[in-house]
Amino acid sequence: MKQDKTQSLYLHAKERIPGGVGLLSKRPENMAPGVWPPYSSEAHGCRVTDLDGRTYTDFTTNGIGACLLGYADPDVNEAVIRTIRSGSMTSLNAPEEVELADRLCFIHPWAEQVRFARTGGETLALAIRIARAATDRSAVIVSGYHGWSDWYLACNLGDNDALRGMWLAGVPPYGVPSELRGTAMPLEHGDFERLEELFTKHGSKIAAVVAEPCRHEYPTPGFLERMRELCDRYGAKLIFDEVTIGWRWRFGGSHLSFGVTPDIAVFAKALGNGHPIGAVIGNKETMSGAQKSFISSTYWTERTGPAAANAFLEKAEKTKVWEHAARIGKMVTTLWETTAEKYALPVTIHSEPDFSCLASFGFDGERSAELRTLFTRKMLEEGFLAGTGFYPTLAHTEKDVQDYAEALNRTFAVLKEALDSPVPVLAQDEIALSGFQRLLK
């Protein structure tokens, strides 16, 4: 591909920034090496423009799930700009955080207190610190994906990749102190036997169970309830990670639909619609751990994060954005299914119909990585940022879906021809990486 500003800057970035990017999910090599645009110059609604003026319609995860209202939402932007103009960081505190704390506790009547951070990963780390302080224990049972921190990656301190199958296959624990071995114990969702075994063996040492209530499907019947029962019996805290699913599937977070009350719930991503904000909400007894422990950071006190969150909550509830996301998502998953059937492509939909707000599919077979990369490359030519995951936003319209459908039809036709050919269409170095493989250069 002809080198341009967008690609050239990334080549330079890999010399200056280890790994090239700060977020592994945004690596171009994960999508289409040498072709995927690494940088944007501006973004509005569901449109993104790269450094060379090419504009694409975003049918990927739209800010890795952060921009549920769409890029540069005018109402959220106005709240943030107003805050910046009036001084977003001073020696005093932000009144917006008190308003946000009240809002979150009103939405979640079980919660009594709130602490704020700015990213999902650090907000989860904050929740774990609070639970450990409240219980004076160290061990944590982990179910699902919860970020990059030591407390979580300690699961992989052993002879095998303990998090394999839990979103992080292949992640080495380099840099995580070996002394943390045994402090984090992985649990596959729905594995009642292991849940019981962990509490039986380590119950007096377990500070918390941290789990995503759901992600792409409903929780296994009785599993969340059993977590609650065992936490109560052994004096551990139950933490629900709503960082990804929160606000997207229903207003207030998925746990409100399942009748299981946690001690702590954690929010980030969509809460700020692209502006950094994370929240740990909990009952007063558990949140007392925040007073016992040293938990403090300068930029947790700036004003733009809570200002954005307050504006987001107001607009999200008013527009019922979760209903729109579900409708658009179902339209797209239906397109994947029917168009794949039309061209006899080996496609599997990974999301249950009711979870189309986090829609995803995959290509099956030995040539799955090649097909996935070819799909992304061809959709780029059609003017779409597209991968095998799609997080709908309020900005996506039925017209956008119609345009996507036409591009998808032409792209799947090309994939069918490639699949029928015994010779790979792409060279090995043109095929996208899977998961969190380390970049060799």
Coordinates of C-alpha atoms in Angstrom, one line a residue:
M1 CA 0.0 0.0 0.0
K2 CA 1.2 3.5 -0.9
Q3 CA 2.6 5.1 2.3
D4 CA 0.6 8.1 3.4
K5 CA 0.5 10.3 6.5
T6 CA -1.7 7.9 8.4
Q7 CA 0.5 4.8 7.9
S8 CA 3.8 6.7 8.0
L9 CA 3.0 8.1 11.4
Y10 CA 2.4 4.6 12.8
L11 CA 5.7 3.3 11.4
H12 CA 7.4 6.1 13.4
A13 CA 5.2 5.5 16.4
K14 CA 6.4 1.9 16.7
E15 CA 10.0 3.3 17.1
R16 CA 8.9 5.6 19.9
I17 CA 6.1 3.8 21.7
P18 CA 6.6 0.2 22.8
G19 CA 4.0 -1.8 20.9
G20 CA 3.0 1.2 18.9
V21 CA -0.2 2.0 20.8
G22 CA -1.4 2.4 24.4
L23 CA -4.4 0.1 23.9
L24 CA -3.8 -3.3 22.4
S25 CA -7.3 -3.4 21.0
K26 CA -6.4 -0.5 18.8
R27 CA -3.4 -2.1 17.1
P28 CA -3.8 -2.0 13.3
E29 CA -2.1 -5.4 13.2
N30 CA -5.2 -6.8 14.9
M31 CA -7.4 -5.7 12.0
A32 CA -5.4 -5.4 8.7
P33 CA -1.7 -4.9 8.9
G34 CA -0.4 -2.0 6.7
V35 CA -3.9 -1.1 5.6
W36 CA -6.0 -0.3 8.7
P37 CA -5.9 3.4 9.5
P38 CA -4.1 3.8 12.9
Y39 CA -5.1 7.4 13.5
S40 CA -8.1 9.7 13.2
S41 CA -8.1 13.5 12.6
E42 CA -11.8 13.9 13.6
A43 CA -14.9 11.9 14.3
H44 CA -18.6 12.7 14.5
G45 CA -21.6 10.5 15.0
C46 CA -20.4 7.2 13.5
R47 CA -18.0 8.7 11.0
V48 CA -14.2 8.7 11.4
T49 CA -11.7 10.6 9.2
D50 CA -8.1 9.6 9.0
L51 CA -5.0 11.9 8.6
D52 CA -5.3 11.8 4.9
G53 CA -8.9 13.0 4.7
R54 CA -10.5 9.6 4.1
T55 CA -13.8 9.2 6.0
Y56 CA -15.2 5.9 7.1
T57 CA -18.4 4.8 8.7
D58 CA -17.6 3.0 11.9
F59 CA -19.1 -0.5 12.2
T60 CA -16.5 -1.7 14.8
T61 CA -16.7 -1.1 18.5
N62 CA -16.9 2.7 18.3
G63 CA -14.2 3.8 20.7
I64 CA -13.9 0.3 22.2
G65 CA -17.4 0.6 23.6
A66 CA -16.9 4.1 25.1
C67 CA -19.0 6.2 22.7
L68 CA -22.5 4.8 23.1
L69 CA -24.1 8.0 22.0
G70 CA -21.8 8.3 19.1
Y71 CA -18.6 10.3 18.5
A72 CA -18.5 14.0 19.7
D73 CA -22.1 13.9 21.0
P74 CA -23.2 17.6 21.0
D75 CA -24.8 17.5 24.4
V76 CA -21.9 15.8 26.1
N77 CA -19.5 18.0 24.3
E78 CA -21.3 21.1 25.4
A79 CA -21.1 20.0 29.0
V80 CA -17.4 19.3 28.7
I81 CA -16.6 22.5 26.9
R82 CA -18.5 24.6 29.4
T83 CA -16.6 23.0 32.2
I84 CA -13.2 23.5 30.4
R85 CA -14.0 27.2 29.8
S86 CA -14.9 27.7 33.5
G87 CA -11.7 25.9 34.7
S88 CA -11.6 22.1 34.8
M89 CA -8.8 21.7 37.3
T90 CA -8.2 23.7 40.4
S91 CA -7.0 23.3 44.0
L92 CA -10.7 22.7 45.0
N93 CA -13.0 19.8 44.2
A94 CA -15.5 19.3 41.4
P95 CA -19.2 19.8 42.5
E96 CA -20.2 17.7 39.5
E97 CA -18.8 14.6 41.2
V98 CA -21.4 15.0 44.1
E99 CA -24.2 15.3 41.5
L100 CA -22.9 12.2 39.7
A101 CA -22.6 10.3 43.0
D102 CA -26.3 11.2 43.8
R103 CA -27.4 10.2 40.3
L104 CA -25.7 6.8 40.5
C105 CA -27.1 6.0 43.9
F106 CA -30.6 7.0 42.8
I107 CA -30.3 4.7 39.8
H108 CA -29.0 1.9 42.0
P109 CA -31.0 2.1 45.3
W110 CA -28.9 -0.6 46.9
A111 CA -25.8 1.6 46.6
E112 CA -25.0 4.2 49.2
Q113 CA -21.5 5.5 48.4
V114 CA -19.3 6.2 45.3
R115 CA -15.7 6.7 44.5
F116 CA -14.4 7.9 41.1
A117 CA -11.4 7.1 38.9
R118 CA -10.8 7.7 35.2
T119 CA -10.3 4.4 33.4
G120 CA -11.9 0.9 33.5
G121 CA -8.7 -0.8 34.5
E122 CA -7.9 1.5 37.4
T123 CA -11.5 1.5 38.5
L124 CA -11.5 -2.3 38.8
A125 CA -8.2 -2.0 40.7
L126 CA -9.8 0.5 43.0
A127 CA -12.7 -1.9 43.6
I128 CA -10.4 -4.7 44.5
R129 CA -8.4 -2.5 46.9
I130 CA -11.6 -1.4 48.6
A131 CA -12.8 -5.1 49.0
R132 CA -9.5 -6.2 50.3
A133 CA -9.4 -3.3 52.8
A134 CA -13.0 -4.0 53.9
T135 CA -12.3 -7.7 54.5
D136 CA -8.6 -7.7 55.5
R137 CA -8.1 -10.5 53.0
S138 CA -6.0 -10.9 49.8
A139 CA -7.4 -13.6 47.5
V140 CA -9.8 -12.8 44.7
I141 CA -11.9 -15.2 42.5
V142 CA -12.0 -13.8 38.9
S143 CA -14.6 -14.5 36.3
G144 CA -14.4 -12.6 33.0
Y145 CA -12.1 -9.8 31.7
H146 CA -11.1 -7.1 34.1
G147 CA -8.2 -5.2 32.7
W148 CA -4.4 -5.1 32.9
S149 CA -3.6 -4.6 36.6
D150 CA -1.3 -6.9 38.7
W151 CA -4.2 -8.1 40.8
Y152 CA -5.9 -9.6 37.7
L153 CA -2.9 -10.9 35.7
A154 CA -1.7 -12.7 38.8
C155 CA -4.0 -15.4 37.5
N156 CA -1.4 -16.3 34.9
L157 CA 1.4 -16.7 37.5
G158 CA 1.8 -20.4 37.2
D159 CA 2.6 -23.3 34.8
N160 CA -0.3 -22.6 32.4
D161 CA -2.2 -19.7 30.9
A162 CA -5.0 -19.7 33.5
L163 CA -7.0 -16.9 31.7
R164 CA -7.2 -18.9 28.4
G165 CA -10.8 -18.9 27.4
M166 CA -11.5 -15.8 29.5
W167 CA -10.6 -13.1 26.9
L168 CA -6.9 -13.1 27.5
A169 CA -5.3 -16.1 25.9
G170 CA -1.6 -15.8 25.5
V171 CA -1.0 -13.0 28.0
P172 CA 2.3 -13.5 29.8
P173 CA 2.6 -12.2 33.4
Y174 CA 6.0 -10.5 32.9
G175 CA 6.3 -7.6 35.3
V176 CA 3.7 -9.0 37.7
P177 CA 5.4 -9.9 41.0
S178 CA 5.7 -13.7 41.4
E179 CA 4.8 -13.1 45.1
L180 CA 1.2 -12.5 43.9
R181 CA 0.9 -16.2 42.9
G182 CA -2.3 -17.6 44.4
T183 CA -3.9 -14.3 45.1
A184 CA -6.1 -14.4 42.0
M185 CA -8.0 -17.6 41.0
P186 CA -9.8 -17.8 37.6
L187 CA -13.3 -19.2 37.4
E188 CA -15.2 -19.9 34.1
H189 CA -18.7 -18.6 34.1
G190 CA -21.2 -21.4 35.0
D191 CA -18.6 -23.7 36.7
F192 CA -20.5 -24.4 39.9
E193 CA -18.1 -27.2 40.9
R194 CA -15.0 -25.0 40.8
L195 CA -16.8 -22.1 42.5
E196 CA -17.7 -24.4 45.4
E197 CA -14.2 -25.9 45.5
L198 CA -12.5 -22.5 45.7
F199 CA -14.6 -21.4 48.6
T200 CA -14.2 -24.7 50.4
K201 CA -10.4 -24.6 50.1
H202 CA -9.8 -20.8 50.4
G203 CA -12.9 -19.3 51.9
S204 CA -11.3 -17.6 54.9
K205 CA -8.8 -15.9 52.5
I206 CA -11.1 -14.7 49.8
A207 CA -11.7 -11.0 49.8
A208 CA -14.0 -10.9 46.8
V209 CA -15.5 -12.5 43.8
V210 CA -15.3 -10.2 40.7
A211 CA -17.4 -11.1 37.7
E212 CA -19.1 -9.7 34.7
P213 CA -22.8 -10.5 35.2
C214 CA -23.2 -11.1 31.5
R215 CA -21.6 -10.1 28.2
H216 CA -22.8 -11.9 25.1
E217 CA -25.4 -14.1 26.7
Y218 CA -27.6 -14.5 29.7
P219 CA -25.9 -15.8 32.9
T220 CA -26.1 -19.5 33.7
P221 CA -29.3 -19.9 35.8
G222 CA -28.5 -19.8 39.5
F223 CA -24.8 -18.9 39.0
L224 CA -24.9 -15.3 40.1
E225 CA -27.2 -16.3 43.0
R226 CA -24.7 -19.0 44.2
M227 CA -21.9 -16.4 44.1
R228 CA -24.0 -14.2 46.3
E229 CA -24.7 -17.0 48.7
L230 CA -21.1 -18.1 49.1
C231 CA -19.8 -14.6 49.5
D232 CA -22.3 -14.1 52.3
R233 CA -21.5 -17.4 53.9
Y234 CA -17.7 -16.8 53.9
G235 CA -17.6 -13.0 54.4
A236 CA -16.4 -12.1 51.0
K237 CA -17.5 -9.2 48.8
L238 CA -19.3 -9.6 45.5
I239 CA -18.2 -7.2 42.7
F240 CA -20.0 -6.9 39.4
D241 CA -17.9 -5.5 36.5
E242 CA -20.3 -3.4 34.4
V243 CA -17.5 -1.6 32.5
T244 CA -18.4 -3.0 29.1
I245 CA -22.1 -4.1 29.3
G246 CA -23.2 -1.3 31.7
W247 CA -25.6 1.2 30.2
R248 CA -25.4 -0.6 26.8
W249 CA -27.8 -3.5 27.6
R250 CA -30.0 -1.6 30.0
F251 CA -29.9 1.7 31.9
G252 CA -28.1 1.2 35.1
G253 CA -26.3 -2.0 34.3
S254 CA -27.1 -5.6 33.6
H255 CA -27.2 -6.7 37.2
L256 CA -30.4 -4.8 37.8
S257 CA -32.1 -7.4 35.5
F258 CA -31.0 -10.5 37.4
G259 CA -32.2 -9.8 41.0
V260 CA -28.7 -10.3 42.5
T261 CA -27.4 -7.3 44.5
P262 CA -23.6 -7.0 44.6
D263 CA -21.6 -5.2 47.3
I264 CA -19.8 -3.2 44.6
A265 CA -20.5 -2.4 41.0
V266 CA -18.0 -0.9 38.6
F267 CA -18.6 1.4 35.6
A268 CA -16.4 3.1 33.0
K269 CA -16.3 3.2 29.2
A270 CA -19.8 4.5 28.1
L271 CA -20.3 6.4 31.3
G272 CA -18.3 9.3 29.9
N273 CA -19.2 8.8 26.2
G274 CA -15.5 9.1 25.3
H275 CA -14.4 11.2 28.2
P276 CA -12.4 9.5 31.0
I277 CA -14.5 8.6 34.0
G278 CA -15.0 5.5 36.1
A279 CA -17.2 4.8 39.1
V280 CA -17.1 2.3 42.0
I281 CA -20.5 2.2 43.7
G282 CA -21.2 0.1 46.8
N283 CA -23.0 -0.3 50.1
K284 CA -21.7 1.7 53.0
E285 CA -20.2 -1.3 54.9
T286 CA -18.0 -2.3 51.9
M287 CA -17.1 1.2 50.8
S288 CA -15.7 1.8 54.3
G289 CA -12.6 0.0 52.9
A290 CA -12.0 3.2 50.8
Q291 CA -11.5 5.1 54.1
K292 CA -9.1 2.5 55.6
S293 CA -6.9 2.3 52.5
F294 CA -4.8 5.0 50.9
I295 CA -6.7 5.7 47.7
S296 CA -6.0 9.1 46.1
S297 CA -5.0 10.5 42.7
T298 CA -4.8 14.1 41.4
Y299 CA -6.7 13.6 38.1
W300 CA -9.6 11.7 39.7
T301 CA -10.7 15.2 40.9
E302 CA -10.8 17.1 37.6
R303 CA -14.3 18.2 36.4
T304 CA -14.6 17.1 32.8
G305 CA -15.1 13.4 33.6
P306 CA -18.1 13.8 36.0
A307 CA -19.5 16.6 33.8
A308 CA -19.5 14.3 30.8
A309 CA -21.0 11.5 32.8
N310 CA -23.9 13.6 34.1
A311 CA -24.6 14.7 30.5
F312 CA -24.4 11.2 29.3
L313 CA -26.8 9.8 31.9
E314 CA -29.3 12.5 31.2
K315 CA -29.3 11.9 27.4
A316 CA -29.0 8.1 27.6
E317 CA -32.1 7.9 29.8
K318 CA -34.0 10.4 27.7
T319 CA -33.3 8.7 24.4
K320 CA -33.4 5.1 25.7
V321 CA -30.2 4.5 23.9
W322 CA -30.0 0.8 24.9
E323 CA -33.2 0.1 23.0
H324 CA -31.8 1.7 19.9
A325 CA -28.5 -0.2 20.2
A326 CA -30.4 -3.5 20.5
R327 CA -32.5 -2.7 17.4
I328 CA -29.6 -1.7 15.2
G329 CA -27.5 -4.6 16.5
K330 CA -30.2 -7.1 15.7
M331 CA -30.4 -5.7 12.1
V332 CA -26.7 -6.2 11.7
T333 CA -26.5 -9.7 13.2
T334 CA -29.4 -10.7 10.9
L335 CA -27.4 -9.3 7.9
W336 CA -24.3 -11.4 8.9
E337 CA -26.4 -14.5 9.2
T338 CA -28.4 -14.2 6.0
T339 CA -25.6 -12.9 3.8
A340 CA -23.2 -15.6 5.0
E341 CA -25.9 -18.2 4.2
K342 CA -26.3 -16.7 0.7
Y343 CA -22.6 -17.2 0.0
A344 CA -22.2 -20.4 2.0
L345 CA -19.5 -18.8 4.2
P346 CA -18.5 -20.5 7.5
V347 CA -19.8 -17.8 9.8
T348 CA -20.9 -18.2 13.4
I349 CA -22.8 -15.5 15.4
H350 CA -21.3 -15.3 18.9
S351 CA -23.9 -13.1 20.5
E352 CA -27.3 -14.2 21.6
P353 CA -30.2 -12.2 19.9
D354 CA -30.9 -10.3 23.1
F355 CA -27.3 -9.2 23.3
S356 CA -26.9 -7.6 19.9
C357 CA -25.7 -4.4 21.7
L358 CA -22.4 -6.3 21.8
A359 CA -22.7 -8.1 18.5
S360 CA -20.0 -10.3 17.1
F361 CA -19.3 -13.1 14.7
G362 CA -16.5 -15.3 13.6
F363 CA -15.2 -17.2 10.6
D364 CA -14.7 -20.9 11.1
G365 CA -12.1 -23.2 9.7
E366 CA -8.4 -23.3 9.0
R367 CA -8.6 -20.1 6.9
S368 CA -10.5 -18.1 9.5
A369 CA -7.7 -15.5 10.1
E370 CA -7.3 -14.9 6.4
L371 CA -11.1 -14.5 5.8
R372 CA -11.3 -12.1 8.8
T373 CA -8.5 -9.9 7.4
L374 CA -9.8 -10.0 3.9
F375 CA -13.2 -9.0 5.2
T376 CA -11.7 -5.9 6.9
R377 CA -9.6 -4.9 3.9
K378 CA -12.6 -5.1 1.5
M379 CA -14.9 -3.2 3.8
L380 CA -12.3 -0.5 4.1
E381 CA -12.4 -0.2 0.3
E382 CA -16.2 0.2 0.7
G383 CA -15.7 3.0 3.2
F384 CA -16.4 1.1 6.4
L385 CA -14.3 0.4 9.5
A386 CA -15.4 -3.1 10.0
G387 CA -14.3 -6.2 12.0
T388 CA -16.0 -9.1 13.5
G389 CA -17.4 -7.1 16.4
F390 CA -20.0 -4.3 16.3
Y391 CA -21.1 -2.1 19.2
P392 CA -24.0 0.0 17.9
T393 CA -24.4 3.6 19.0
L394 CA -27.2 6.2 19.0
A395 CA -25.6 7.7 15.9
H396 CA -26.1 4.6 13.7
T397 CA -29.2 4.9 11.5
E398 CA -31.2 2.4 9.4
K399 CA -29.7 4.1 6.4
D400 CA -26.2 3.3 7.7
V401 CA -27.3 -0.3 8.1
Q402 CA -28.6 -0.3 4.6
D403 CA -25.4 1.0 3.2
Y404 CA -23.5 -1.5 5.3
A405 CA -25.7 -4.3 3.9
E406 CA -24.8 -3.5 0.3
A407 CA -21.1 -3.3 1.1
L408 CA -21.4 -6.6 3.1
N409 CA -23.0 -8.3 0.1
R410 CA -20.2 -7.3 -2.2
T411 CA -17.5 -8.2 0.4
F412 CA -18.9 -11.6 1.2
A413 CA -19.0 -12.4 -2.5
V414 CA -15.2 -11.7 -2.7
L415 CA -14.7 -13.8 0.4
K416 CA -16.5 -16.7 -1.2
E417 CA -14.2 -16.5 -4.3
A418 CA -11.2 -16.5 -2.0
L419 CA -12.5 -19.4 0.0
D420 CA -13.0 -21.4 -3.2
S421 CA -9.5 -20.8 -4.3
P422 CA -6.9 -23.3 -3.0
V423 CA -4.3 -20.6 -2.9
P424 CA -4.4 -18.1 -0.1
V425 CA -5.2 -14.5 -1.3
L426 CA -3.1 -12.9 1.4
A427 CA 0.5 -13.4 2.4
Q428 CA 1.2 -14.5 5.9
D429 CA 2.5 -11.0 7.0
E430 CA -0.7 -9.4 5.7
I431 CA -3.0 -11.5 8.0
A432 CA -4.2 -9.9 11.2
L433 CA -2.9 -11.0 14.6
S434 CA -5.2 -12.8 17.0
G435 CA -5.8 -11.8 20.6
F436 CA -2.8 -10.1 22.3
Q437 CA 0.1 -11.5 20.4
R438 CA 3.3 -9.5 20.9
L439 CA 4.5 -7.4 18.0
L440 CA 7.9 -8.6 16.8
K441 CA 8.7 -5.3 15.1

